[in-house]
């Protein structure tokens, strides 16, 4: 029904995108604690963005703007939004990463 579809776009999808951004934040913190450079996440998503651009003409009939799924019709934030949010989180996660590197140096010389 039309009301259910409207509710999905108005309520569920924005919550889903917010949850995805929180998952990105959590994943970045986990990676930093494990000793992976958090800045590499931006590199990954920049490469992902390039792949999206190359493949954008091969996708289905979803709502599109310039060959991409419109952000309001997606369960995930746009890749550009994710890259910006990951960059914004660097100040939070780099100290975790640096502490992990220092601990590793201390243990292994």
CSV table of N, CA and C in Angstrom, one decimal:
chain,number,residue,atom,x,y,z
A,1,UNK,N,0.8,-1.2,0.0
A,1,UNK,CA,0.0,0.0,0.0
A,1,UNK,C,0.9,1.2,0.0
A,2,UNK,N,0.3,2.3,-0.5
A,2,UNK,CA,1.0,3.6,-0.6
A,2,UNK,C,1.5,4.2,0.7
A,3,UNK,N,0.6,4.0,1.7
A,3,UNK,CA,1.0,4.6,3.1
A,3,UNK,C,2.2,3.9,3.6
A,4,UNK,N,2.3,2.5,3.4
A,4,UNK,CA,3.4,1.8,3.9
A,4,UNK,C,4.7,2.2,3.2
A,5,UNK,N,4.6,2.5,1.9
A,5,UNK,CA,5.8,2.9,1.2
A,5,UNK,C,6.3,4.3,1.7
A,6,UNK,N,5.3,5.1,1.9
A,6,UNK,CA,5.7,6.5,2.3
A,6,UNK,C,6.3,6.4,3.7
A,7,UNK,N,5.7,5.6,4.6
A,7,UNK,CA,6.3,5.4,5.9
A,7,UNK,C,7.7,4.9,5.8
A,8,UNK,N,7.9,3.9,4.9
A,8,UNK,CA,9.2,3.4,4.8
A,8,UNK,C,10.3,4.4,4.4
A,9,UNK,N,9.9,5.3,3.4
A,9,UNK,CA,10.8,6.3,3.0
A,9,UNK,C,11.0,7.4,4.1
A,10,UNK,N,9.9,7.7,4.8
A,10,UNK,CA,10.0,8.8,5.8
A,10,UNK,C,10.6,8.4,7.1
A,11,UNK,N,10.5,7.1,7.5
A,11,UNK,CA,10.9,6.7,8.8
A,11,UNK,C,12.0,5.7,8.8
A,12,UNK,N,11.8,4.6,8.1
A,12,UNK,CA,12.7,3.5,8.2
A,12,UNK,C,14.1,3.8,7.5
A,13,UNK,N,14.0,4.3,6.3
A,13,UNK,CA,15.3,4.5,5.6
A,13,UNK,C,16.2,5.5,6.3
A,14,UNK,N,15.7,6.7,6.8
A,14,UNK,CA,16.7,7.6,7.5
A,14,UNK,C,17.3,6.9,8.7
A,15,UNK,N,16.5,6.1,9.5
A,15,UNK,CA,17.0,5.4,10.6
A,15,UNK,C,18.1,4.4,10.2
A,16,UNK,N,17.8,3.7,9.1
A,16,UNK,CA,18.8,2.7,8.5
A,16,UNK,C,20.1,3.4,8.2
A,17,UNK,N,20.0,4.6,7.5
A,17,UNK,CA,21.2,5.3,7.2
A,17,UNK,C,22.0,5.7,8.4
A,18,UNK,N,21.3,6.2,9.4
A,18,UNK,CA,21.9,6.6,10.7
A,18,UNK,C,22.6,5.4,11.3
A,19,UNK,N,21.9,4.2,11.3
A,19,UNK,CA,22.6,3.0,11.8
A,19,UNK,C,23.8,2.6,11.0
A,20,UNK,N,23.8,2.8,9.7
A,20,UNK,CA,25.0,2.5,8.9
A,20,UNK,C,26.1,3.4,9.3
A,21,UNK,N,25.9,4.7,9.5
A,21,UNK,CA,26.9,5.6,9.9
A,21,UNK,C,27.5,5.2,11.3
A,22,UNK,N,26.6,4.8,12.2
A,22,UNK,CA,27.1,4.3,13.5
A,22,UNK,C,27.9,3.1,13.4
A,23,UNK,N,27.5,2.2,12.4
A,23,UNK,CA,28.3,1.0,12.2
A,23,UNK,C,29.7,1.3,11.6
A,24,UNK,N,29.7,2.3,10.8
A,24,UNK,CA,31.0,2.8,10.2
A,24,UNK,C,31.9,3.3,11.4
A,25,UNK,N,31.3,4.1,12.3
A,25,UNK,CA,32.1,4.6,13.4
A,25,UNK,C,32.6,3.5,14.3
A,26,UNK,N,31.8,2.5,14.6
A,26,UNK,CA,32.2,1.4,15.4
A,26,UNK,C,33.3,0.6,14.7
A,27,UNK,N,33.1,0.3,13.4
A,27,UNK,CA,34.1,-0.4,12.7
A,27,UNK,C,35.4,0.3,12.6
A,28,UNK,N,35.4,1.6,12.5
A,28,UNK,CA,36.6,2.4,12.5
A,28,UNK,C,37.3,2.3,13.9
A,29,UNK,N,36.6,2.3,14.9
A,29,UNK,CA,37.2,2.2,16.3
A,29,UNK,C,37.8,0.8,16.5
A,30,UNK,N,37.1,-0.2,16.0
A,30,UNK,CA,37.6,-1.6,16.1
A,30,UNK,C,38.9,-1.8,15.3
A,31,UNK,N,38.9,-1.3,14.1
A,31,UNK,CA,40.1,-1.4,13.3
A,31,UNK,C,41.2,-0.6,13.9
A,32,UNK,N,41.0,0.5,14.5
A,32,UNK,CA,42.1,1.3,15.2
A,32,UNK,C,42.6,0.5,16.3
A,33,UNK,N,41.8,-0.1,17.1
A,33,UNK,CA,42.2,-0.9,18.3
A,33,UNK,C,43.0,-2.1,17.8
A,34,UNK,N,42.7,-2.6,16.6
A,34,UNK,CA,43.4,-3.8,16.1
A,34,UNK,C,44.7,-3.5,15.4
A,35,UNK,N,45.0,-2.2,15.3
A,35,UNK,CA,46.2,-1.7,14.7
A,35,UNK,C,46.2,-1.4,13.2
A,36,UNK,N,45.0,-1.3,12.7
A,36,UNK,CA,44.8,-0.8,11.3
A,36,UNK,C,44.6,0.7,11.2
A,37,UNK,N,45.3,1.3,10.3
A,37,UNK,CA,45.2,2.7,10.2
A,37,UNK,C,43.8,3.2,9.8
A,38,UNK,N,43.1,3.9,10.6
A,38,UNK,CA,41.8,4.4,10.3
A,38,UNK,C,41.7,5.2,9.0
A,39,UNK,N,42.7,5.9,8.6
A,39,UNK,CA,42.7,6.7,7.4
A,39,UNK,C,42.5,5.8,6.2
A,40,UNK,N,42.8,4.6,6.2
A,40,UNK,CA,42.6,3.7,5.1
A,40,UNK,C,41.2,3.5,4.7
A,41,UNK,N,40.3,3.7,5.7
A,41,UNK,CA,38.9,3.6,5.4
A,41,UNK,C,38.4,4.6,4.4
A,42,UNK,N,39.0,5.8,4.5
A,42,UNK,CA,38.7,6.8,3.5
A,42,UNK,C,39.2,6.4,2.1
A,43,UNK,N,40.3,5.8,2.0
A,43,UNK,CA,40.9,5.4,0.8
A,43,UNK,C,40.0,4.3,0.2
A,44,UNK,N,39.6,3.3,1.1
A,44,UNK,CA,38.6,2.3,0.6
A,44,UNK,C,37.4,2.9,0.0
A,45,UNK,N,36.7,3.8,0.7
A,45,UNK,CA,35.5,4.4,0.2
A,45,UNK,C,35.7,5.3,-1.0
A,46,UNK,N,36.9,5.9,-1.1
A,46,UNK,CA,37.2,6.7,-2.4
A,46,UNK,C,37.2,5.7,-3.6
A,47,UNK,N,37.9,4.6,-3.4
A,47,UNK,CA,37.9,3.6,-4.4
A,47,UNK,C,36.6,3.0,-4.7
A,48,UNK,N,35.8,2.8,-3.7
A,48,UNK,CA,34.4,2.3,-3.8
A,48,UNK,C,33.6,3.3,-4.6
A,49,UNK,N,33.8,4.6,-4.4
A,49,UNK,CA,33.1,5.6,-5.1
A,49,UNK,C,33.4,5.6,-6.6
A,50,UNK,N,34.7,5.4,-6.9
A,50,UNK,CA,35.1,5.2,-8.3
A,50,UNK,C,34.4,4.0,-9.0
A,51,UNK,N,34.3,2.9,-8.2
A,51,UNK,CA,33.7,1.7,-8.7
A,51,UNK,C,32.2,2.0,-9.0
A,52,UNK,N,31.6,2.7,-8.0
A,52,UNK,CA,30.1,3.1,-8.2
A,52,UNK,C,29.9,3.9,-9.5
A,53,UNK,N,30.8,4.8,-9.7
A,53,UNK,CA,30.7,5.6,-10.9
A,53,UNK,C,30.8,4.8,-12.2
A,54,UNK,N,31.8,3.8,-12.2
A,54,UNK,CA,31.9,2.9,-13.3
A,54,UNK,C,30.7,2.0,-13.6
A,55,UNK,N,30.1,1.6,-12.5
A,55,UNK,CA,29.0,0.6,-12.6
A,55,UNK,C,27.6,1.2,-12.6
A,56,UNK,N,27.6,2.6,-12.4
A,56,UNK,CA,26.3,3.2,-12.2
A,56,UNK,C,25.3,3.0,-13.4
A,57,UNK,N,25.8,2.8,-14.6
A,57,UNK,CA,24.9,2.5,-15.7
A,57,UNK,C,24.3,1.2,-15.7
A,58,UNK,N,24.8,0.3,-14.9
A,58,UNK,CA,24.4,-1.1,-14.9
A,58,UNK,C,23.4,-1.5,-13.8
A,59,UNK,N,22.8,-0.6,-13.1
A,59,UNK,CA,22.0,-0.9,-12.0
A,59,UNK,C,20.5,-1.0,-12.4
A,60,UNK,N,19.7,-1.3,-11.4
A,60,UNK,CA,18.3,-1.5,-11.7
A,60,UNK,C,17.4,-0.3,-11.8
A,61,UNK,N,16.1,-0.4,-11.6
A,61,UNK,CA,15.2,0.7,-11.8
A,61,UNK,C,15.0,1.6,-10.6
A,62,UNK,N,15.9,1.6,-9.6
A,62,UNK,CA,15.7,2.4,-8.4
A,62,UNK,C,15.7,3.9,-8.8
A,63,UNK,N,15.2,4.7,-7.8
A,63,UNK,CA,15.2,6.1,-8.0
A,63,UNK,C,16.6,6.6,-8.2
A,64,UNK,N,16.9,7.3,-9.2
A,64,UNK,CA,18.3,7.7,-9.6
A,64,UNK,C,18.4,9.2,-9.8
A,65,UNK,N,19.6,9.6,-9.4
A,65,UNK,CA,20.0,11.0,-9.7
A,65,UNK,C,21.4,10.9,-10.3
A,66,UNK,N,21.6,11.3,-11.5
A,66,UNK,CA,22.9,11.3,-12.1
A,66,UNK,C,23.5,9.9,-12.1
A,67,UNK,N,22.6,8.9,-12.3
A,67,UNK,CA,23.1,7.5,-12.4
A,67,UNK,C,23.2,6.8,-11.1
A,68,UNK,N,23.0,7.5,-10.0
A,68,UNK,CA,23.1,6.9,-8.6
A,68,UNK,C,21.8,6.8,-8.0
A,69,UNK,N,21.7,5.9,-7.0
A,69,UNK,CA,20.5,5.8,-6.2
A,69,UNK,C,20.3,7.1,-5.4
A,70,UNK,N,19.2,7.7,-5.4
A,70,UNK,CA,19.0,8.9,-4.7
A,70,UNK,C,19.1,8.6,-3.2
A,71,UNK,N,19.7,9.5,-2.4
A,71,UNK,CA,19.9,9.2,-1.0
A,71,UNK,C,18.7,8.9,-0.2
A,72,UNK,N,17.6,9.6,-0.6
A,72,UNK,CA,16.3,9.3,0.1
A,72,UNK,C,15.7,7.9,-0.2
A,73,UNK,N,16.2,7.3,-1.2
A,73,UNK,CA,15.7,6.0,-1.6
A,73,UNK,C,16.7,4.8,-1.2
A,74,UNK,N,17.6,5.1,-0.4
A,74,UNK,CA,18.7,4.1,-0.1
A,74,UNK,C,18.7,3.8,1.4
A,75,UNK,N,19.1,2.5,1.7
A,75,UNK,CA,19.3,2.1,3.1
A,75,UNK,C,20.6,2.6,3.6
A,76,UNK,N,21.5,3.0,2.8
A,76,UNK,CA,22.8,3.4,3.2
A,76,UNK,C,23.1,4.9,2.9
A,77,UNK,N,23.9,5.5,3.6
A,77,UNK,CA,24.3,6.9,3.3
A,77,UNK,C,25.0,6.9,2.0
A,78,UNK,N,25.1,8.0,1.3
A,78,UNK,CA,25.9,8.1,0.1
A,78,UNK,C,27.3,7.9,0.4
A,79,UNK,N,28.1,7.4,-0.5
A,79,UNK,CA,29.5,7.2,-0.3
A,79,UNK,C,30.2,8.5,0.1
A,80,UNK,N,29.8,9.6,-0.6
A,80,UNK,CA,30.4,10.9,-0.2
A,80,UNK,C,30.2,11.3,1.2
A,81,UNK,N,29.0,11.0,1.7
A,81,UNK,CA,28.6,11.3,3.1
A,81,UNK,C,29.5,10.4,4.0
A,82,UNK,N,29.6,9.1,3.7
A,82,UNK,CA,30.4,8.2,4.5
A,82,UNK,C,31.9,8.7,4.5
A,83,UNK,N,32.4,9.1,3.4
A,83,UNK,CA,33.8,9.6,3.4
A,83,UNK,C,34.0,10.8,4.3
A,84,UNK,N,33.0,11.7,4.2
A,84,UNK,CA,33.1,12.9,5.1
A,84,UNK,C,33.0,12.5,6.6
A,85,UNK,N,32.1,11.7,6.9
A,85,UNK,CA,31.9,11.3,8.3
A,85,UNK,C,33.2,10.5,8.8
A,86,UNK,N,33.7,9.7,8.0
A,86,UNK,CA,35.0,9.0,8.4
A,86,UNK,C,36.1,10.0,8.6
A,87,UNK,N,36.2,10.9,7.7
A,87,UNK,CA,37.2,12.0,7.9
A,87,UNK,C,37.0,12.7,9.2
A,88,UNK,N,35.7,13.1,9.5
A,88,UNK,CA,35.4,13.8,10.7
A,88,UNK,C,35.7,12.9,12.0
A,89,UNK,N,35.7,11.6,11.9
A,89,UNK,CA,36.0,10.7,13.0
A,89,UNK,C,37.5,10.5,13.3
A,90,UNK,N,38.3,11.0,12.4
A,90,UNK,CA,39.8,10.8,12.5
A,90,UNK,C,40.3,11.3,13.9
A,91,UNK,N,39.9,12.5,14.3
A,91,UNK,CA,40.3,13.0,15.5
A,91,UNK,C,40.0,12.1,16.7
A,92,UNK,N,38.9,11.4,16.6
A,92,UNK,CA,38.5,10.5,17.7
A,92,UNK,C,39.3,9.1,17.7
A,93,UNK,N,39.5,8.6,16.5
A,93,UNK,CA,40.1,7.3,16.4
A,93,UNK,C,41.6,7.2,16.2
A,94,UNK,N,42.2,8.3,15.7
A,94,UNK,CA,43.7,8.3,15.5
A,94,UNK,C,44.4,8.1,16.9
A,95,UNK,N,44.0,8.7,18.0
A,95,UNK,CA,44.7,8.4,19.3
A,95,UNK,C,44.6,6.9,19.7
A,96,UNK,N,43.5,6.3,19.3
A,96,UNK,CA,43.3,4.8,19.6
A,96,UNK,C,44.4,4.1,18.8
A,97,UNK,N,44.5,4.4,17.5
A,97,UNK,CA,45.4,3.7,16.6
A,97,UNK,C,46.9,4.0,17.1
A,98,UNK,N,47.2,5.2,17.4
A,98,UNK,CA,48.5,5.6,17.9
A,98,UNK,C,48.9,4.8,19.2
A,99,UNK,N,47.9,4.7,20.1
A,99,UNK,CA,48.2,4.0,21.3
A,99,UNK,C,48.4,2.5,21.0
A,100,UNK,N,47.7,2.0,20.1
A,100,UNK,CA,47.9,0.5,19.7
A,100,UNK,C,49.3,0.3,19.1
A,101,UNK,N,49.7,1.3,18.2
A,101,UNK,CA,51.0,1.2,17.6
A,101,UNK,C,52.1,1.3,18.7
A,102,UNK,N,52.0,2.2,19.7
A,102,UNK,CA,52.9,2.3,20.7
A,102,UNK,C,53.0,1.1,21.6
A,103,UNK,N,51.9,0.5,21.9
A,103,UNK,CA,51.9,-0.8,22.7
A,103,UNK,C,52.6,-1.9,21.9
A,104,UNK,N,52.3,-2.0,20.6
A,104,UNK,CA,52.9,-3.0,19.8
A,104,UNK,C,54.4,-2.8,19.7
A,105,UNK,N,54.9,-1.6,19.6
A,105,UNK,CA,56.4,-1.3,19.6
A,105,UNK,C,57.0,-1.7,20.9
A,106,UNK,N,56.3,-1.4,22.0
A,106,UNK,CA,56.8,-1.7,23.3
A,106,UNK,C,56.9,-3.3,23.5
A,107,UNK,N,55.9,-4.0,23.0
A,107,UNK,CA,55.9,-5.4,23.1
A,107,UNK,C,57.0,-6.1,22.2
A,108,UNK,N,57.1,-5.6,21.0
A,108,UNK,CA,57.9,-6.3,20.0
A,108,UNK,C,59.2,-5.6,19.6
A,109,UNK,N,59.4,-4.4,20.2
A,109,UNK,CA,60.6,-3.6,20.0
A,109,UNK,C,60.7,-3.0,18.7
